[in-house]
Short mmCIF file of C-alpha atoms in Angstrom, two decimals:
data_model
loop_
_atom_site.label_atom_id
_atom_site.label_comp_id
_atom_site.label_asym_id
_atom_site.label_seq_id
_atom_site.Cartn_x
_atom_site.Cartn_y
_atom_site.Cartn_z
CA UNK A 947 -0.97 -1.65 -29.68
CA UNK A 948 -0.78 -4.65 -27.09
CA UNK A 949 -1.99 -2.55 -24.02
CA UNK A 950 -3.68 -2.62 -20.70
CA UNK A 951 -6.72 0.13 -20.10
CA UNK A 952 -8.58 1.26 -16.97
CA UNK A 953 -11.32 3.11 -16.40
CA UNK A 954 -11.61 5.81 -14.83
CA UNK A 955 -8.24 6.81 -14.04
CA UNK A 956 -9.20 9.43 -11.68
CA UNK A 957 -12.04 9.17 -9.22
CA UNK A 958 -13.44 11.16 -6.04
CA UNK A 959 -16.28 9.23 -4.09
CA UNK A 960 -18.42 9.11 -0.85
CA UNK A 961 -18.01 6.17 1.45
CA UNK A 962 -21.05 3.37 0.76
CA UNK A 963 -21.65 4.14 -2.90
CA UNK A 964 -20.56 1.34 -4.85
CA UNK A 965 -18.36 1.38 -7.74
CA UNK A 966 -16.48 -0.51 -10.20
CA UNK A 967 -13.26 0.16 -11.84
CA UNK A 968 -13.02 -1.78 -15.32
CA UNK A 969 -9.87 -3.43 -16.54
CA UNK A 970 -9.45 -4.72 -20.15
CA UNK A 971 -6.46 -5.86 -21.53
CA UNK A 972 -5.93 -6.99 -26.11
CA UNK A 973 -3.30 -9.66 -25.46
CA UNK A 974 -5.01 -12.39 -24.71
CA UNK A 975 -3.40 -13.09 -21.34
CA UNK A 976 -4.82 -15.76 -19.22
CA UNK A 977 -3.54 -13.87 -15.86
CA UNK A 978 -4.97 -11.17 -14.31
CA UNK A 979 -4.54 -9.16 -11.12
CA UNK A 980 -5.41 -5.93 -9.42
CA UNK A 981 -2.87 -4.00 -7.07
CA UNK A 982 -3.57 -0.91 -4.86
CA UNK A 983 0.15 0.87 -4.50
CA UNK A 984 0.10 2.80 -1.18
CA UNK A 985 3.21 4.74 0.05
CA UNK A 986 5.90 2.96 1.76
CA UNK A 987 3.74 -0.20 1.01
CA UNK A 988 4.57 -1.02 -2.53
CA UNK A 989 2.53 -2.95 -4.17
CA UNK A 990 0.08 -5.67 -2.99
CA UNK A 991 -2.26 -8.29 -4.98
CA UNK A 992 -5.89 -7.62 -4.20
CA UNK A 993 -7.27 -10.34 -5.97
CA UNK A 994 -5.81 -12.56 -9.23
CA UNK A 995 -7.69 -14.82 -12.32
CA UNK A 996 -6.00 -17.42 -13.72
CA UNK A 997 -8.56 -17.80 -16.47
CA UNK A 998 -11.80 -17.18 -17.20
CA UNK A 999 -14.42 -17.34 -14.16
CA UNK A 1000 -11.26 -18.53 -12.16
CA UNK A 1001 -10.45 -15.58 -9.32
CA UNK A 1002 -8.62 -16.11 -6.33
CA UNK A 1003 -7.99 -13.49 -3.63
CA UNK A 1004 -4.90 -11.97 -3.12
CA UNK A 1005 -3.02 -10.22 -0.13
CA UNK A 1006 -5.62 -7.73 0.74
CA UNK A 1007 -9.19 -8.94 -0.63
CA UNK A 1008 -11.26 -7.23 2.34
CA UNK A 1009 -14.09 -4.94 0.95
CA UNK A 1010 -13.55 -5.74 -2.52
CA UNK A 1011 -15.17 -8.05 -5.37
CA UNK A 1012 -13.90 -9.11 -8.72
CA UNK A 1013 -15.68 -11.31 -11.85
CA UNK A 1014 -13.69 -12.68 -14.93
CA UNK A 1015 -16.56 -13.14 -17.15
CA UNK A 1016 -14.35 -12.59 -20.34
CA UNK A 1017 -10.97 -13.28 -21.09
CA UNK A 1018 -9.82 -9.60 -21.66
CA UNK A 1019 -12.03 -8.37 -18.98
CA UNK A 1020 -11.29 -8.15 -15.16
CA UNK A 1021 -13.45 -5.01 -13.35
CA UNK A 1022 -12.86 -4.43 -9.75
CA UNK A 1023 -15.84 -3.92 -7.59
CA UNK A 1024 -15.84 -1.96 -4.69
CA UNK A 1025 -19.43 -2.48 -2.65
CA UNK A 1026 -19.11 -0.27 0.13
CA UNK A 1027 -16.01 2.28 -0.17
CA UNK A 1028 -14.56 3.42 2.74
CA UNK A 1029 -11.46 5.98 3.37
CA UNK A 1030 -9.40 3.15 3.78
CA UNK A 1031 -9.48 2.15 0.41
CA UNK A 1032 -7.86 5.42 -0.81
CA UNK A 1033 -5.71 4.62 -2.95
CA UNK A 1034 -3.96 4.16 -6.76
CA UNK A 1035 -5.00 0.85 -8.00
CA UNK A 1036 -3.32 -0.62 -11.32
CA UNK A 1037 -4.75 -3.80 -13.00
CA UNK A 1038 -1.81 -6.34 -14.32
CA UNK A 1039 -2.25 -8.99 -16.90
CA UNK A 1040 0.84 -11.33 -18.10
CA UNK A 1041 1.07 -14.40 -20.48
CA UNK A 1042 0.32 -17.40 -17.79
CA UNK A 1043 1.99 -17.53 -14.49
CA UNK A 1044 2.58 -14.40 -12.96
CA UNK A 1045 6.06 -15.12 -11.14
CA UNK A 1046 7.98 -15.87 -14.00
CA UNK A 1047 6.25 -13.84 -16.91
CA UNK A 1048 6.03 -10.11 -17.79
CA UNK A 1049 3.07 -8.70 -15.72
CA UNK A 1050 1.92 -5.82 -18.38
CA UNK A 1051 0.24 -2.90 -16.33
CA UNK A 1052 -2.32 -0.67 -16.35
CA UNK A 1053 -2.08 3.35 -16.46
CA UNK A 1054 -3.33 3.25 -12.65
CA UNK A 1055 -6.85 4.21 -11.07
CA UNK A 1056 -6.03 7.02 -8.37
CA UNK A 1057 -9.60 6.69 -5.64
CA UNK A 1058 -10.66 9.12 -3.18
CA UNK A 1059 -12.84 7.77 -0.79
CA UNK A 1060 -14.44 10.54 1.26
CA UNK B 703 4.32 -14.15 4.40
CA UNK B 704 7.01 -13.67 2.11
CA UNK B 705 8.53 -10.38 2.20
CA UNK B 706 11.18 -7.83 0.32
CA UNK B 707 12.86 -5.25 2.11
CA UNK B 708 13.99 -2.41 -0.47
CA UNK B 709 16.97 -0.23 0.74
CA UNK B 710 17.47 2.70 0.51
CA UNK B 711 13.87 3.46 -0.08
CA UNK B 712 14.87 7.01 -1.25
CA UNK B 713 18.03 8.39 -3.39
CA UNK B 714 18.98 11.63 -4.72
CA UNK B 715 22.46 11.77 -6.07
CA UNK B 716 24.13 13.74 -9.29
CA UNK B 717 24.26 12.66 -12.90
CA UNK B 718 27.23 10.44 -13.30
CA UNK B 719 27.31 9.29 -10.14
CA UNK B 720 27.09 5.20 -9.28
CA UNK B 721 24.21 3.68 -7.03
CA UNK B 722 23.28 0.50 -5.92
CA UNK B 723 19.62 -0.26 -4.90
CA UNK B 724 18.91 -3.51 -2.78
CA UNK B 725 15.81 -6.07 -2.61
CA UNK B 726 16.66 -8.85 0.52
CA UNK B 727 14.11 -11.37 1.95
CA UNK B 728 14.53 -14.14 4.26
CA UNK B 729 12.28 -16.30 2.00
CA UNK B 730 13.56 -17.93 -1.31
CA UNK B 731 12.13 -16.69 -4.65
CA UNK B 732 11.49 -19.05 -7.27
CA UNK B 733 12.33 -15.38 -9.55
CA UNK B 734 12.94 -11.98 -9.32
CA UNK B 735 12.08 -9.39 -11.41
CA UNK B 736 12.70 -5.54 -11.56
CA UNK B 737 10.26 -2.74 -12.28
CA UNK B 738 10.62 1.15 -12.82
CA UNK B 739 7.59 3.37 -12.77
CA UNK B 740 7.17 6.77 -13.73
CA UNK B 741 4.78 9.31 -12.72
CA UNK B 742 1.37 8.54 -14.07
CA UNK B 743 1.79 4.90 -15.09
CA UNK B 744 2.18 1.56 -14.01
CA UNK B 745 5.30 -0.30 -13.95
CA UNK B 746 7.27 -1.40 -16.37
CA UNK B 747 9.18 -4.70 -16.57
CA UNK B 748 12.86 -3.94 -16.72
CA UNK B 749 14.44 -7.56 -15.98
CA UNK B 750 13.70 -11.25 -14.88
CA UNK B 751 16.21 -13.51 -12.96
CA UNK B 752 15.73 -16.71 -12.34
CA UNK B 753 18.84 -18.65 -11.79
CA UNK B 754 20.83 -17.94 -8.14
CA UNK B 755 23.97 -16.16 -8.96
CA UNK B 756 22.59 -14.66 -12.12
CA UNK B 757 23.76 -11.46 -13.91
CA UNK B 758 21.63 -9.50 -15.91
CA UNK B 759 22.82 -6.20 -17.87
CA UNK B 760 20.77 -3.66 -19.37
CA UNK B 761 22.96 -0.55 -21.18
CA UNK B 762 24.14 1.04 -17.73
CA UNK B 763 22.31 -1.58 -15.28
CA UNK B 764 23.29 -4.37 -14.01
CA UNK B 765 20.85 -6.90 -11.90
CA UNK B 766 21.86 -9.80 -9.62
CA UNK B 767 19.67 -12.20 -8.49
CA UNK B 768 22.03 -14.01 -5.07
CA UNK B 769 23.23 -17.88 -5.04
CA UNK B 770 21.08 -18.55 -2.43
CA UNK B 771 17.81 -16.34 -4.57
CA UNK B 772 17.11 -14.16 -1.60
CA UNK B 773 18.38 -11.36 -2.72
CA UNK B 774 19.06 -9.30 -5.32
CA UNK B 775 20.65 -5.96 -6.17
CA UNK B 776 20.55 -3.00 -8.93
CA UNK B 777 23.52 -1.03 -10.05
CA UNK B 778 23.41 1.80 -12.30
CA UNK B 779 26.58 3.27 -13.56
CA UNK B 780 27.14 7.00 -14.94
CA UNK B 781 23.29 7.71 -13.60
CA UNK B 782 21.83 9.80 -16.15
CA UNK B 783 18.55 12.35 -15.47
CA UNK B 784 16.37 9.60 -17.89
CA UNK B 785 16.81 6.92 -15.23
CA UNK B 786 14.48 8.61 -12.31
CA UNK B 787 11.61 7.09 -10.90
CA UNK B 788 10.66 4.51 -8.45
CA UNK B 789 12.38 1.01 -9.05
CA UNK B 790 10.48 -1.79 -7.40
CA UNK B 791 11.57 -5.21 -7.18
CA UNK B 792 9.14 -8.41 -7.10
CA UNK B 793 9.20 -11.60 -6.09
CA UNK B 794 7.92 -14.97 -6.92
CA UNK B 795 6.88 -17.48 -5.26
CA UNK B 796 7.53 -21.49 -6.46
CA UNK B 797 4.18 -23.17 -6.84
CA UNK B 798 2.17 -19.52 -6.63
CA UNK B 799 0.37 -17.80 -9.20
CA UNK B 800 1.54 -14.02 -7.56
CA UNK B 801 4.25 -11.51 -7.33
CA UNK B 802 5.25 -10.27 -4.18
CA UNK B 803 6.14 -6.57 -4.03
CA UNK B 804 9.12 -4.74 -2.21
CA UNK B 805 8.63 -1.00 -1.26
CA UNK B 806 9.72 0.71 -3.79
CA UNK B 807 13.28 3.00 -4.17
CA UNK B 808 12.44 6.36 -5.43
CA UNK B 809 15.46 7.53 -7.47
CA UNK B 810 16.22 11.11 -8.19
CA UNK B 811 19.17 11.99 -10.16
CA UNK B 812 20.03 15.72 -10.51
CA UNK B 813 21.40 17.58 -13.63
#
């Protein structure tokens, strides 16, 4: 089943202990992203890949890291938490460029930052 | 920054009732595309428009993308309970490799 998976979907953590939220995705897309969907926001691009160990940064970058060391991999790395970065983030991947193609979405990561 | 402007960002109206949900922007999108998410998961793709003036129909929805690809607009006929959840609409931008977002329009329809 073509599919994009995140792990964990749920987590509760203390501000300053890092963590990483892992993306992987079967389809062999060459685009990646991560979104964090906050209410009355919608959704906005954290960072994007175009391809392998090609990431750009997106509308909100601040306080967070990505690698694209593999094609169906794309973890998001979060150094420091902070409340601010509450949040449910989803990881997107789509065929090749993002505005015209299918973005294919994750089941959502839902953070507490305490 | 390019941005969408959903309206109404909430509806609650009774099965068989009509809506229309609206995505504007001053900016001109090289595509537009319409999600609906459901509680629990991410969005899923319902439509892409790319041509201004475009009309796209889906059972009991029908998407327009404007002439001048600014806007756009959803209309659901007969609403049914099945069609709840938030609708988004996105964005993209000529020459970029990103979506941009609107707010979101969280549907209800009532039994």
């Amino acid at each position: 089943e073509a599919q994009v998976t995140q792990n964990p979907r749920y987590l509760i953590t203390v501000t300053g202990k890092k963590l990483t939220v892992t993306c992987s995705q079967n389809m062999n897309h060459e685009y990646m992203s991560w979104y964090r969907q906050d209410p009355g926001l919608g959704l906005r691009q954290i960072y994007y890949s175009m391809n392998v160990e090609v990431t750009d940064k997106g509308d909100v970058p601040e306080g967070y890291k990505v690698s694209r060391k593999e094609k169906r991999n794309f973890p998001l790395i979060l150094e420091s938490p902070s409340p601010n970065q509450t949040s449910l983030y989803f990881c997107a991947s789509s065929l090749w460029q993002a505005s015209y193609n299918e973005q294919f979405f994750g089941p959502g990561t839902r953070l507490t930052v305490l | 920054t390019q941005l969408l402007e959903q309206s109404p960002q909430f509806l609650s109206i009774q099965e068989g009732e009509n809506l229309t949900v609206y995505c504007n922007s001053s900016s001109v999108f090289s595509s537009l595309q319409w999600y609906r998410q459901e509680p629990g998961e991410g969005p899923v793709l319902l439509v892409t428009v790319v041509t201004g003036g475009e009309v796209k129909k889906l059972k009991r929805l029908t998407f327009q993308f404007g002439d001048a690809r600014k806007d756009s607009s959803l209309h659901i006929t007969a609403a049914q309970p099945g069609d709840t959840g938030l609708y988004l609409c996105a964005g993209g931008i000529q020459g970029a490799q990103k979506l941009v977002f609107g707010q979101g329009t969280r549907l209800t329809i009532n039994p």
